[in-house]
PDB file of C-alpha atoms in Angstrom:
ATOM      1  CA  UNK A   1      -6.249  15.834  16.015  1.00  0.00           C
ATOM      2  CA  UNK A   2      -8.029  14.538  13.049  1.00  0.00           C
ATOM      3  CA  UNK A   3     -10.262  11.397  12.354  1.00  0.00           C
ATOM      4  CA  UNK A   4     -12.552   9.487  10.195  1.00  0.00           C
ATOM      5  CA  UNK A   5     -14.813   6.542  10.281  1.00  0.00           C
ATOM      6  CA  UNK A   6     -17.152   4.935   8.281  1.00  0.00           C
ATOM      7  CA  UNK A   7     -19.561   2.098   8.086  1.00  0.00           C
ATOM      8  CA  UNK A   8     -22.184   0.371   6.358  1.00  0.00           C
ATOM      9  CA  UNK A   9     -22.722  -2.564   4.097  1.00  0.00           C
ATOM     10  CA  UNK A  10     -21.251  -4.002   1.154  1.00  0.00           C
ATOM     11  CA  UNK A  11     -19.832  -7.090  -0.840  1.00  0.00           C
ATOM     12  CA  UNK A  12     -16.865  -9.023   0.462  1.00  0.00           C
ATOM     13  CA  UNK A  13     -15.391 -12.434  -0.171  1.00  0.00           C
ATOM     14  CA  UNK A  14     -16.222 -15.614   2.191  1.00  0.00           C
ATOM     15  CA  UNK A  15     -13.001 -18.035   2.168  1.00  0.00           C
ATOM     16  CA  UNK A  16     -15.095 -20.262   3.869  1.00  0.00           C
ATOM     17  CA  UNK A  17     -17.812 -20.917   1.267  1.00  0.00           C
ATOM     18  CA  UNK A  18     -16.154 -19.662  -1.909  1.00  0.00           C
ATOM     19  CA  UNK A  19     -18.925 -16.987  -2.311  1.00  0.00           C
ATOM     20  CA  UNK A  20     -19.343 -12.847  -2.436  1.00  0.00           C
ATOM     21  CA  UNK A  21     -21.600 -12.097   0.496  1.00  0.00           C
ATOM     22  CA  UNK A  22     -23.304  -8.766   1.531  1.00  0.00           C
ATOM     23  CA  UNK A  23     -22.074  -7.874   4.562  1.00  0.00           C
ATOM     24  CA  UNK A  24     -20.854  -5.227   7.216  1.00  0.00           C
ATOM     25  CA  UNK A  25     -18.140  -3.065   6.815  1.00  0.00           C
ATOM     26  CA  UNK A  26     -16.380  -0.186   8.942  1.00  0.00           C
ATOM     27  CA  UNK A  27     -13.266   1.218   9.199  1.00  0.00           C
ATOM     28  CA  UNK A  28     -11.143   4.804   9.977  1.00  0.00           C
ATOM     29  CA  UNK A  29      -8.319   6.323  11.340  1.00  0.00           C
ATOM     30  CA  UNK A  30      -7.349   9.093  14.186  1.00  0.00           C
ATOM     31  CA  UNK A  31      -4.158  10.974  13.510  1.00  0.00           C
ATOM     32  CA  UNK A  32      -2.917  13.115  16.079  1.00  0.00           C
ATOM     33  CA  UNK A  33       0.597  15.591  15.606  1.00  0.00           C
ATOM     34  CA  UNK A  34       1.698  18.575  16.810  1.00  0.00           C
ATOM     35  CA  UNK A  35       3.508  21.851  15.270  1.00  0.00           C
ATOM     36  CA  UNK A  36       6.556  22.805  16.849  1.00  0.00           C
ATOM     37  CA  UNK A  37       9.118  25.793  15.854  1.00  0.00           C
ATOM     38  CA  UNK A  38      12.214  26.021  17.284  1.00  0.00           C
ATOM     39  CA  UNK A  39      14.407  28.949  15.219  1.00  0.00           C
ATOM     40  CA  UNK A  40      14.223  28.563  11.555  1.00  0.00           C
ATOM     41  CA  UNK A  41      13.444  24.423  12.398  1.00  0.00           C
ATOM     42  CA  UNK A  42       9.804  23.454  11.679  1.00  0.00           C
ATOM     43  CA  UNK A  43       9.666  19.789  13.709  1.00  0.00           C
ATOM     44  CA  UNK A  44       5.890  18.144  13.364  1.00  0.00           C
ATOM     45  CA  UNK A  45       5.548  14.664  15.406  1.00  0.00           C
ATOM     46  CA  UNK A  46       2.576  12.444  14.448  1.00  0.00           C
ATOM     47  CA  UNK A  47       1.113   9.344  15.189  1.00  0.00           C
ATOM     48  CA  UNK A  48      -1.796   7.620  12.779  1.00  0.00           C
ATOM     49  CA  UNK A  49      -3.753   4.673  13.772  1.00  0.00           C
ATOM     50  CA  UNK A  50      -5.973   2.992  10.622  1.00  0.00           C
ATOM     51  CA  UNK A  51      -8.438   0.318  10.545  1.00  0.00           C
ATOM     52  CA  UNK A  52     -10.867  -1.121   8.200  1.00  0.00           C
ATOM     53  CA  UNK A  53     -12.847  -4.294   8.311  1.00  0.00           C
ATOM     54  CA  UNK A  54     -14.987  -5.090   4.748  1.00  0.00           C
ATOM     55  CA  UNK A  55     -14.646  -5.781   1.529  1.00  0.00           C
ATOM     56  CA  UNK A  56     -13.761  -3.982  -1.797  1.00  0.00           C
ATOM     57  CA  UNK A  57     -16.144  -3.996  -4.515  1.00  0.00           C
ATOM     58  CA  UNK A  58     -13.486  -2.911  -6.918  1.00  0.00           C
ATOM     59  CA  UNK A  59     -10.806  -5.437  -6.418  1.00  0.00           C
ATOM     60  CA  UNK A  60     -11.554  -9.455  -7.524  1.00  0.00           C
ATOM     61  CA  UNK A  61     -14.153 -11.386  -5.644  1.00  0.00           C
ATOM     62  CA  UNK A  62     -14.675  -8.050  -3.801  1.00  0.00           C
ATOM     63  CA  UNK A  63     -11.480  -8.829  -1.851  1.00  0.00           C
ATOM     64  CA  UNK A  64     -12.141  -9.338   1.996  1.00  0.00           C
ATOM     65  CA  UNK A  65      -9.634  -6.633   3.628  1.00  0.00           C
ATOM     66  CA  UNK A  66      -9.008  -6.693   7.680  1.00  0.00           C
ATOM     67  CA  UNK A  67      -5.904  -4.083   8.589  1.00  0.00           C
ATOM     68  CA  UNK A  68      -5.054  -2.966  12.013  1.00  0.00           C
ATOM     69  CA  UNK A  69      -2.141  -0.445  11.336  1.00  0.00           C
ATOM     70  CA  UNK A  70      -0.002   1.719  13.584  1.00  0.00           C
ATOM     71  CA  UNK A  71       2.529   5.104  12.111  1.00  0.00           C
ATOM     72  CA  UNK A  72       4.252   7.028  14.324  1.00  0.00           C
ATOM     73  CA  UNK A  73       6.807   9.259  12.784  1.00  0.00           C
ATOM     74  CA  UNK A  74       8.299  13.057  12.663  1.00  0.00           C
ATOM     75  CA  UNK A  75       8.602  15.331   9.533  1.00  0.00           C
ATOM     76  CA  UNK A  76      11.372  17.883   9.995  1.00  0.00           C
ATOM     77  CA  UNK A  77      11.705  21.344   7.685  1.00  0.00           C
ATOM     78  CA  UNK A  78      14.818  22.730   8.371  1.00  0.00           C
ATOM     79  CA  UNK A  79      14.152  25.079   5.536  1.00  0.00           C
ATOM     80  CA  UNK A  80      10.799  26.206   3.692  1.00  0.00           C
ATOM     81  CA  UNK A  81      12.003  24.121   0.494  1.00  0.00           C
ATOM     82  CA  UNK A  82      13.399  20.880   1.997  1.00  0.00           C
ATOM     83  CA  UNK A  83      11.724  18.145   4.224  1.00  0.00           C
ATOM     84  CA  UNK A  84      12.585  15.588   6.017  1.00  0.00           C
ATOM     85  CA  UNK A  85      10.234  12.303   7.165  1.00  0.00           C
ATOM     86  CA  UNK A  86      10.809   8.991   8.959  1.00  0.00           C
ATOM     87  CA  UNK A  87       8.110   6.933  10.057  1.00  0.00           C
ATOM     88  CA  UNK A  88       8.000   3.523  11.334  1.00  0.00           C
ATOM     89  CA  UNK A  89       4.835   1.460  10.658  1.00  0.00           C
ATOM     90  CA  UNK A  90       3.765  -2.044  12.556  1.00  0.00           C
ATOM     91  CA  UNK A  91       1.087  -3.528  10.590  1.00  0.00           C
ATOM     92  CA  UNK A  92      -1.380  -6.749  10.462  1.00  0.00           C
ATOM     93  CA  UNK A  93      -3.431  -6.872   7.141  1.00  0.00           C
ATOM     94  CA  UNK A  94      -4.988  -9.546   5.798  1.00  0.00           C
ATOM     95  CA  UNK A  95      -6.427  -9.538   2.182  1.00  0.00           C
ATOM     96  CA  UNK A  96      -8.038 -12.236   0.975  1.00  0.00           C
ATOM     97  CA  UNK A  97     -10.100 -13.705  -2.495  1.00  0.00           C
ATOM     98  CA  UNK A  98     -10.647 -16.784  -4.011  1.00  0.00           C
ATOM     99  CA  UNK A  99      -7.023 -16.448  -5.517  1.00  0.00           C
ATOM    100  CA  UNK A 100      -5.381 -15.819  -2.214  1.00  0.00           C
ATOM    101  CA  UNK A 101      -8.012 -17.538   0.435  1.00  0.00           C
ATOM    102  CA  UNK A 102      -5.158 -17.293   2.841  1.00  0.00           C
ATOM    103  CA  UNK A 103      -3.097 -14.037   3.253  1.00  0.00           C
ATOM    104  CA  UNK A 104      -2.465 -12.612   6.327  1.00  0.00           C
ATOM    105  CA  UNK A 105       0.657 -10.616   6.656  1.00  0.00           C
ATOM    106  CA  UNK A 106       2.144  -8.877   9.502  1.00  0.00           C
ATOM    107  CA  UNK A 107       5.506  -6.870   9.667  1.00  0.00           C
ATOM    108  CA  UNK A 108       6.679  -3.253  10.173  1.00  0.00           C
ATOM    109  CA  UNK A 109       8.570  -0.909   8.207  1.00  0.00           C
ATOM    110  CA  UNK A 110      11.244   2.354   8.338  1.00  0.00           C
ATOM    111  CA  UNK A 111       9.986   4.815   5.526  1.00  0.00           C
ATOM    112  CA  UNK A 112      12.498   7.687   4.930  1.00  0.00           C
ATOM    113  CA  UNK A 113      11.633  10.701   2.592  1.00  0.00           C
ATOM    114  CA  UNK A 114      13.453  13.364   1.116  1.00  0.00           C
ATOM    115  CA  UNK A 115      11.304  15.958  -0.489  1.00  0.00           C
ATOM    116  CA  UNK A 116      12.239  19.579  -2.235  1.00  0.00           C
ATOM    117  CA  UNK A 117       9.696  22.159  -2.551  1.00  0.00           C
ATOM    118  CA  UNK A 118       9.973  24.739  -5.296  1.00  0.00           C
TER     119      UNK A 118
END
């Protein structure tokens, strides 16, 4: 089990009024998997659940981010040198500046990964 949060104060963008304001911010995850060995098979099942409410200084207007996102997925080593990962994701994000005042997008998504270790 593993998790993070954080939370303070900071710039974000107000579609309403147009304007950067200072306020609130907060946001983490908890990920939770487990290791399990069966023969030479390594199989590690996770879940991850991320959120974050604020804005980011760095990005235009100090972008106003809301994201309420869900991974649950399995990684699979059937060998020290070769992996294996699929993970679904269901996701609601919404990102907004004075460029985009309206952009909320929800969805999900099947990642697959391949990966060789040397």
């Amino acid at each position: 089990m593993q998790a993070e949060f954080n939370w303070g104060r900071g710039p974000e963008y107000d579609p309403e009024t147009n304007t950067v304001q200072d306020v609130p911010l907060e946001g983490g995850y908890v990920l939770a998997s487990y290791f399990l060995k069966k023969g030479n098979d390594i199989f590690i099942p996770f879940t991850r659940y991320h959120y974050y409410k604020g804005g980011k200084k760095h990005e235009l207007d100090a972008t106003k981010h809301r994201v309420k996102e869900l991974e649950i997925g399995v990684e699979w080593q059937p060998h020290r040198n070769f992996e294996l990962v699929a993970m679904y994701t269901i996701s609601d994000r919404t990102f907004e500046n004075s460029l985009n005042p309206e952009n909320r997008q929800k969805g999900s998504l099947l990642r697959l990964q391949a990966q060789i270790n040397f």
